[in-house]
Coordinates of C-alpha atoms in Angstrom, one line a residue:
M1082 CA 27.0 -16.3 21.8
E1083 CA 27.2 -13.4 19.4
R1084 CA 26.4 -9.8 20.6
S1085 CA 22.8 -8.6 20.3
N1086 CA 21.6 -5.4 19.1
G1087 CA 18.1 -4.6 20.3
G1088 CA 17.0 -8.1 19.4
F1089 CA 19.1 -8.3 16.3
S1090 CA 22.4 -10.0 16.2
E1091 CA 25.4 -7.5 15.3
I1092 CA 26.7 -10.3 12.7
G1093 CA 23.2 -10.6 11.2
L1094 CA 22.9 -6.8 10.9
R1095 CA 26.3 -6.6 9.1
K1096 CA 25.2 -9.2 6.8
L1097 CA 22.2 -7.2 6.1
H1098 CA 24.2 -4.2 5.2
D1099 CA 26.4 -6.4 3.0
V1100 CA 23.5 -7.8 0.8
L1101 CA 21.9 -4.5 0.5
A1102 CA 25.0 -2.5 -0.5
R1103 CA 25.5 -5.4 -3.0
H1104 CA 22.4 -4.5 -4.8
V1105 CA 23.4 -0.8 -4.8
E1106 CA 26.7 -1.6 -6.1
S1107 CA 25.3 -3.7 -9.0
G1108 CA 24.1 -0.5 -10.4
K1109 CA 20.6 -1.8 -10.6
I1110 CA 19.5 0.4 -7.5
P1111 CA 20.8 3.9 -7.2
G1112 CA 20.1 3.9 -3.3
L1113 CA 17.8 2.8 -0.6
V1114 CA 16.7 3.3 2.9
A1115 CA 16.1 0.3 5.2
L1116 CA 14.7 0.7 8.8
V1117 CA 14.2 -2.3 10.9
S1118 CA 13.3 -2.0 14.6
R1119 CA 12.5 -4.5 17.6
N1120 CA 12.2 -3.8 21.3
G1121 CA 12.3 0.0 20.9
T1122 CA 15.7 -0.3 19.1
K1123 CA 16.0 0.9 15.4
H1124 CA 18.7 -0.1 13.1
V1125 CA 18.8 2.2 9.7
E1126 CA 20.8 1.8 6.7
A1127 CA 21.1 4.5 4.0
I1128 CA 23.1 3.3 0.9
G1129 CA 23.7 4.9 -2.2
S1130 CA 22.6 8.2 -4.1
M1131 CA 19.5 10.1 -4.9
R1132 CA 20.2 9.9 -8.7
L1133 CA 21.5 7.4 -11.2
D1134 CA 24.2 9.5 -12.1
G1135 CA 25.2 9.8 -8.5
G1136 CA 24.6 13.2 -6.8
A1137 CA 23.6 13.8 -3.3
P1138 CA 23.9 10.6 -1.1
I1139 CA 20.3 9.1 0.0
R1140 CA 19.8 10.0 3.6
R1141 CA 17.4 8.7 6.4
D1142 CA 15.0 11.4 5.8
T1143 CA 14.9 11.0 2.1
I1144 CA 11.2 11.2 1.0
F1145 CA 10.0 8.3 -1.4
R1146 CA 6.8 7.9 -3.4
M1147 CA 4.9 5.0 -1.4
A1148 CA 2.9 3.7 -4.1
S1149 CA 0.5 0.8 -2.8
T1150 CA 2.2 1.0 0.7
S1151 CA -0.3 4.0 1.2
K1152 CA -3.0 1.7 1.6
L1153 CA -2.1 0.7 4.9
V1154 CA -2.0 4.1 6.2
A1155 CA -4.8 5.4 4.2
V1156 CA -7.3 3.0 5.5
A1157 CA -6.8 4.1 9.1
P1158 CA -9.2 7.2 8.8
A1159 CA -12.1 4.9 8.0
M1160 CA -11.3 2.9 11.1
I1161 CA -11.6 5.9 13.1
L1162 CA -15.0 6.5 11.8
L1163 CA -16.0 3.0 12.7
D1164 CA -14.6 3.4 16.2
E1165 CA -16.8 6.6 16.5
C1166 CA -19.9 5.0 15.2
K1167 CA -20.0 7.3 12.2
L1168 CA -19.7 4.3 9.8
H1169 CA -20.8 0.6 10.5
L1170 CA -19.1 -2.2 8.7
D1171 CA -22.6 -3.4 6.9
D1172 CA -23.9 0.0 6.1
P1173 CA -24.8 0.3 2.3
V1174 CA -22.6 3.3 1.3
D1175 CA -25.3 5.0 -1.2
P1176 CA -26.2 7.7 1.2
W1177 CA -22.5 9.2 0.9
L1178 CA -21.7 7.6 -2.6
P1179 CA -24.8 7.8 -4.6
E1180 CA -22.8 7.2 -7.7
L1181 CA -22.3 3.6 -6.5
A1182 CA -26.3 3.1 -5.7
N1183 CA -28.2 0.5 -8.1
R1184 CA -25.3 -1.1 -9.4
Q1185 CA -25.4 -3.2 -12.7
V1186 CA -23.0 -6.3 -12.7
L1187 CA -21.7 -8.1 -15.8
K1188 CA -23.2 -11.5 -16.4
Q1189 CA -19.9 -12.7 -17.4
P1190 CA -16.9 -10.9 -15.9
D1191 CA -15.0 -10.7 -18.8
G1192 CA -18.1 -10.3 -21.2
P1193 CA -19.6 -7.0 -23.1
L1194 CA -20.3 -4.1 -20.8
D1195 CA -24.0 -3.9 -21.5
D1196 CA -24.7 -7.5 -20.9
T1197 CA -25.7 -7.1 -17.1
V1198 CA -27.8 -8.0 -14.3
P1199 CA -28.9 -5.9 -11.3
A1200 CA -26.7 -6.2 -8.1
R1201 CA -28.2 -8.4 -5.6
R1202 CA -27.6 -6.0 -2.9
P1203 CA -26.0 -2.5 -2.3
I1204 CA -22.1 -1.9 -1.6
T1205 CA -21.4 -1.7 2.1
V1206 CA -18.6 -0.2 4.1
R1207 CA -17.2 -3.8 4.5
D1208 CA -16.9 -4.5 0.7
L1209 CA -14.8 -1.5 0.5
L1210 CA -12.5 -2.2 3.4
T1211 CA -12.1 -5.9 2.3
S1212 CA -11.6 -4.9 -1.5
T1213 CA -14.6 -7.0 -2.4
F1214 CA -16.9 -4.3 -3.8
G1215 CA -17.0 -5.7 -7.2
L1216 CA -14.4 -3.6 -9.2
G1217 CA -10.7 -3.8 -9.1
M1218 CA -7.1 -4.2 -11.0
D1219 CA -8.0 -7.7 -11.5
M1220 CA -5.1 -9.6 -13.3
G1221 CA -7.5 -12.5 -14.2
L1222 CA -9.5 -9.9 -16.6
L1223 CA -6.5 -8.4 -18.4
G1224 CA -7.6 -7.4 -22.0
S1225 CA -11.5 -7.7 -21.1
P1226 CA -13.9 -4.8 -21.8
I1227 CA -14.3 -4.0 -18.1
F1228 CA -10.4 -3.8 -17.6
T1229 CA -10.1 -1.8 -20.6
A1230 CA -12.7 0.7 -19.4
I1231 CA -11.2 1.3 -16.3
F1232 CA -8.5 2.7 -18.1
T1233 CA -10.2 4.7 -20.8
Q1234 CA -12.2 6.3 -18.0
G1235 CA -9.2 7.5 -16.3
I1236 CA -10.2 5.7 -13.0
Y1237 CA -6.7 4.2 -12.4
D1238 CA -3.5 6.5 -11.8
T1239 CA -1.0 5.7 -14.4
G1240 CA 2.2 8.0 -15.6
Q1241 CA -0.1 9.4 -18.4
V1242 CA -3.4 9.9 -16.6
K1243 CA -3.6 12.2 -13.7
L1244 CA -7.0 11.4 -11.7
P1245 CA -9.8 14.2 -11.8
D1246 CA -11.2 15.6 -8.5
P1247 CA -13.1 13.1 -6.4
D1248 CA -16.5 14.1 -7.4
E1249 CA -15.7 13.6 -11.2
W1250 CA -13.7 10.6 -10.5
M1251 CA -16.9 8.9 -8.7
R1252 CA -19.1 10.2 -11.5
R1253 CA -16.7 8.2 -14.0
L1254 CA -16.7 5.3 -11.6
G1255 CA -20.7 5.2 -11.6
T1256 CA -20.7 4.9 -15.5
L1257 CA -19.0 1.4 -15.2
P1258 CA -20.8 -1.8 -14.3
L1259 CA -19.3 -4.2 -11.6
S1260 CA -17.4 -7.0 -12.6
Y1261 CA -18.5 -9.2 -9.8
Q1262 CA -21.5 -9.0 -7.2
P1263 CA -20.7 -7.0 -4.2
G1264 CA -18.9 -9.0 -1.5
E1265 CA -18.4 -12.2 -4.0
R1266 CA -14.5 -11.7 -5.0
W1267 CA -11.5 -9.8 -3.7
Q1268 CA -10.3 -7.3 -6.3
Y1269 CA -7.0 -5.0 -6.0
H1270 CA -6.8 -1.4 -5.6
I1271 CA -9.9 0.7 -6.5
S1272 CA -11.8 0.2 -3.2
N1273 CA -9.0 1.9 -1.3
D1274 CA -9.3 5.1 -3.7
V1275 CA -13.3 4.9 -3.0
L1276 CA -12.7 4.5 0.6
G1277 CA -10.9 8.1 0.5
V1278 CA -13.8 9.6 -1.1
L1279 CA -16.2 8.0 1.5
V1280 CA -14.0 9.4 4.4
S1281 CA -14.0 12.8 2.8
R1282 CA -17.8 12.9 2.4
V1283 CA -18.7 11.5 6.0
T1284 CA -16.4 14.0 7.6
G1285 CA -16.8 17.2 5.2
Q1286 CA -13.1 17.4 5.0
T1287 CA -10.6 16.7 2.3
F1288 CA -9.4 13.1 2.8
E1289 CA -5.8 14.5 3.5
T1290 CA -6.9 16.9 6.3
F1291 CA -8.8 14.4 8.2
L1292 CA -5.9 11.7 7.7
R1293 CA -3.5 14.6 8.9
E1294 CA -5.5 15.6 12.0
R1295 CA -6.4 12.0 13.2
I1296 CA -3.3 10.0 12.1
L1297 CA -0.4 11.9 10.6
N1298 CA -0.1 14.7 13.1
P1299 CA -0.7 12.5 16.4
L1300 CA 2.0 10.0 15.2
G1301 CA 4.5 12.8 14.6
M1302 CA 4.6 11.8 10.6
K1303 CA 5.5 15.2 9.4
D1304 CA 7.0 14.3 6.0
T1305 CA 4.0 12.2 4.8
G1306 CA 1.2 13.4 2.6
F1307 CA 0.0 13.7 -1.2
H1308 CA 2.7 16.0 -2.2
V1309 CA 6.0 17.5 -1.4
P1310 CA 6.2 21.1 -0.5
A1311 CA 9.1 23.3 -2.2
S1312 CA 10.9 23.5 0.9
K1313 CA 11.3 19.6 1.0
I1314 CA 11.6 18.9 -2.7
D1315 CA 15.2 18.4 -2.5
R1316 CA 14.6 15.3 -0.3
L1317 CA 12.7 13.6 -3.0
P1318 CA 14.7 11.5 -5.7
P1319 CA 13.6 11.1 -9.0
S1320 CA 11.4 7.9 -9.6
Y1321 CA 12.7 5.2 -12.1
S1322 CA 10.7 2.9 -14.2
P1323 CA 13.4 0.5 -15.9
D1324 CA 12.6 -0.9 -19.3
P1325 CA 11.3 -4.3 -18.9
Q1326 CA 13.2 -5.7 -21.9
T1327 CA 16.3 -3.8 -21.7
G1328 CA 16.6 -2.8 -17.9
E1329 CA 17.5 0.6 -19.1
F1330 CA 16.6 3.2 -16.6
N1331 CA 13.7 5.7 -17.5
V1332 CA 12.6 8.5 -15.2
W1333 CA 8.8 8.1 -14.4
D1334 CA 8.6 11.0 -12.3
E1335 CA 11.1 14.0 -11.7
A1336 CA 11.1 15.8 -8.2
I1337 CA 10.9 19.5 -9.5
E1338 CA 7.7 19.9 -11.3
G1339 CA 6.9 16.4 -10.9
R1340 CA 3.7 14.9 -10.4
Y1341 CA 4.2 15.0 -6.5
S1342 CA 5.4 18.7 -6.5
Q1343 CA 2.1 20.3 -6.3
P1344 CA -1.2 19.1 -4.4
P1345 CA -3.1 16.3 -6.6
A1346 CA -6.8 16.9 -7.5
F1347 CA -7.5 13.5 -6.3
Q1348 CA -5.9 12.3 -3.0
G1349 CA -5.6 8.6 -3.8
G1350 CA -5.8 6.1 -0.7
G1351 CA -4.8 3.3 -3.1
G1352 CA -1.3 4.7 -3.7
G1353 CA -0.8 8.6 -3.6
L1354 CA 1.1 9.1 -0.5
V1355 CA 5.1 10.2 0.0
S1356 CA 6.8 9.4 3.3
T1357 CA 9.8 8.5 5.1
A1358 CA 11.2 5.5 6.6
D1359 CA 11.0 7.1 10.2
D1360 CA 7.3 8.3 9.6
Y1361 CA 6.0 4.7 8.3
H1362 CA 7.9 3.2 11.4
A1363 CA 5.7 5.3 13.8
Y1364 CA 2.5 4.1 12.0
L1365 CA 3.7 0.4 12.1
Q1366 CA 4.7 0.6 15.7
M1367 CA 1.2 2.0 16.7
L1368 CA -0.1 -0.9 14.9
L1369 CA 2.0 -3.4 16.8
N1370 CA 1.1 -1.4 20.2
Q1371 CA -2.5 -2.3 19.4
G1372 CA -3.3 1.4 18.5
M1373 CA -1.5 3.2 21.0
H1374 CA 1.2 6.1 20.3
G1375 CA 2.9 6.6 23.7
T1376 CA -0.1 7.4 26.0
E1377 CA -2.3 8.5 23.2
R1378 CA -4.8 6.2 21.8
I1379 CA -5.1 6.5 17.8
L1380 CA -7.3 3.5 16.9
S1381 CA -9.1 0.9 19.2
Q1382 CA -7.8 -2.5 19.8
P1383 CA -10.5 -4.1 17.7
A1384 CA -10.1 -1.9 15.1
V1385 CA -6.4 -2.9 14.6
R1386 CA -7.3 -6.5 15.0
L1387 CA -9.6 -6.1 12.2
M1388 CA -7.1 -4.5 9.9
T1389 CA -4.2 -6.8 10.6
S1390 CA -5.8 -10.1 10.6
N1391 CA -7.3 -12.2 7.5
R1392 CA -10.9 -10.9 6.8
L1393 CA -11.6 -13.0 3.7
T1394 CA -14.2 -15.7 3.3
P1395 CA -12.9 -18.9 1.7
E1396 CA -14.9 -17.8 -1.5
Q1397 CA -13.2 -14.4 -1.5
Q1398 CA -10.0 -16.0 -0.9
A1399 CA -10.0 -18.0 -4.0
A1400 CA -9.4 -14.9 -6.2
R1401 CA -6.4 -13.8 -3.9
D1402 CA -5.0 -17.2 -4.0
A1403 CA -5.3 -17.2 -7.8
M1404 CA -3.5 -13.9 -7.9
A1405 CA -0.6 -15.3 -5.9
K1406 CA -0.4 -18.5 -7.9
N1407 CA -0.8 -17.4 -11.3
F1408 CA 0.8 -14.2 -11.3
V1409 CA 3.7 -14.8 -9.0
H1410 CA 5.9 -14.7 -12.0
L1411 CA 4.8 -11.3 -13.0
S1412 CA 5.0 -9.9 -9.4
H1413 CA 8.6 -11.3 -8.9
G1414 CA 7.2 -13.5 -5.8
Q1415 CA 5.3 -10.5 -4.2
G1416 CA 1.6 -11.5 -3.0
Q1417 CA 2.6 -14.9 -1.4
H1418 CA 1.0 -14.0 1.8
G1419 CA -2.5 -15.9 1.7
G1420 CA -4.6 -13.4 3.4
W1421 CA -6.1 -9.6 3.4
G1422 CA -7.0 -7.7 6.2
F1423 CA -8.2 -4.1 5.6
G1424 CA -5.7 -2.4 3.1
M1425 CA -3.0 -4.9 3.8
A1426 CA -1.8 -8.5 3.3
V1427 CA -1.6 -10.7 6.0
R1428 CA 0.4 -13.8 6.2
T1429 CA -1.7 -16.9 7.0
Y1430 CA 0.9 -19.8 5.9
L1431 CA 4.5 -20.0 6.1
G1432 CA 5.7 -19.4 2.7
D1433 CA 9.1 -17.7 3.1
Y1434 CA 11.1 -16.5 6.2
A1435 CA 8.4 -14.4 7.6
S1436 CA 6.1 -15.2 10.4
I1437 CA 2.7 -16.2 10.0
G1438 CA 0.7 -13.1 11.1
Q1439 CA 3.1 -10.6 9.6
F1440 CA 1.1 -7.7 8.0
G1441 CA 1.8 -4.9 5.5
W1442 CA 2.4 -4.6 1.8
D1443 CA 4.6 -3.6 -1.1
G1444 CA 4.5 -0.7 -3.6
G1445 CA 5.1 -0.5 -7.4
T1446 CA 7.7 2.2 -6.9
G1447 CA 10.0 -0.2 -5.1
T1448 CA 8.6 0.1 -1.4
A1449 CA 8.1 -2.5 1.2
T1450 CA 6.5 -1.9 4.7
Y1451 CA 5.7 -4.6 7.1
A1452 CA 5.1 -5.3 10.9
D1453 CA 5.3 -8.9 12.7
P1454 CA 3.3 -9.2 15.9
D1455 CA 5.0 -12.5 16.8
K1456 CA 8.6 -11.2 16.5
Q1457 CA 7.7 -7.6 17.6
L1458 CA 9.2 -6.6 14.4
T1459 CA 8.9 -3.7 12.0
G1460 CA 10.7 -3.4 8.8
I1461 CA 10.6 -0.9 6.0
L1462 CA 12.7 -0.6 2.5
L1463 CA 12.6 2.0 0.3
T1464 CA 13.9 2.6 -3.1
Q1465 CA 13.3 4.8 -6.0
V1466 CA 13.1 1.8 -8.7
G1467 CA 9.9 1.0 -9.7
M1468 CA 8.8 -2.8 -10.2
T1469 CA 8.9 -2.9 -14.0
T1470 CA 11.7 -5.3 -13.7
P1471 CA 12.4 -7.7 -10.9
D1472 CA 15.5 -5.7 -9.4
S1473 CA 13.6 -3.6 -6.7
A1474 CA 11.6 -6.6 -5.9
R1475 CA 14.7 -9.0 -5.6
V1476 CA 16.1 -6.3 -3.0
I1477 CA 13.0 -6.5 -1.0
H1478 CA 13.2 -10.2 -0.8
D1479 CA 16.7 -10.3 0.2
F1480 CA 16.2 -7.5 2.7
W1481 CA 13.5 -9.8 4.5
T1482 CA 15.6 -12.9 4.2
M1483 CA 18.4 -11.1 5.9
V1484 CA 16.1 -9.5 8.7
Y1485 CA 14.7 -12.6 9.7
Q1486 CA 18.0 -14.4 10.1
A1487 CA 19.3 -11.7 12.0
I1488 CA 16.8 -11.8 14.7
E1489 CA 18.5 -12.9 18.2
D1490 CA 16.3 -13.9 21.0

């Protein structure tokens, strides 16, 4: 029998290293950090350089822009407020988010913005947690008036648009109709940004302050936040966005004087965090431990169960399935999980090497963070190459393929 290393075979870990190194040697990925853990044993790979042109090597403590993998961490403050009965799942959000009261809903999701009917009911906390409040980055509505309006109003954070402060952001959001009735359809992303504003208004603190006091500090996530202070900026590589046609590397964001070098006006729960592999491991391990970190309880067991199991009704599930089926070629195979919990995907069928019940998500800057209760596994892969081409997504796929083969029981 081959020797085991904390639940992984040594041969399997060597093969994992070789596959990751091959991606870096191809020139498509300047560098990466990978962390896998089982049964209390971590295995870390840091391969390649901080920059395309070489320079300093990537290290275990390199800080990455987490993009949409922010969602699974940023949802935790709302769960604390549920645990403390300061929020309730089926509370209307109107008292805290009056901008979202008395919504109008498009008669046709892709129709004119002024052709609406009144919402059948208020938006609830549950709608925000499940990404079903009625607005989102819905690939099925590409080119529609509402999709265009989301961009022209500056609701969605792009390379060209910096989001305004939370009150102004909510005001802009409140000028738009919903594309679907509250609770009707799963739609991506915007709800996670709204949740951060909700937490801030309920607690009377900034979203980051509450997140830091209740999640980041207790878990020792010292390198996680919404910007990188000057004392750590040398640990942040540039973020690349390769040209989709030519594959040529473009710098999307530099470290010094870049978009993460100063505190942002809007602390985006949908995609604004920076972090490290070890910080995210601490968070995923807490979820695997049913809300415990050592002897300290961070979240209740029922809260963790709600977050990490499929929360979608069959009707809501239809939209999630459509995204996976119809856009799998655009998302390079991401999104084939089946379900969605609170702020993260949940695997409900065996679609690749991963177990049913695995939860987590991927980020458009080339990040992936998942935990697997069945195998008691966490895996984190961080690159600095955005998913404008399939290259970082392919590394992520190969990472998981090798991780699951390396498991030795």
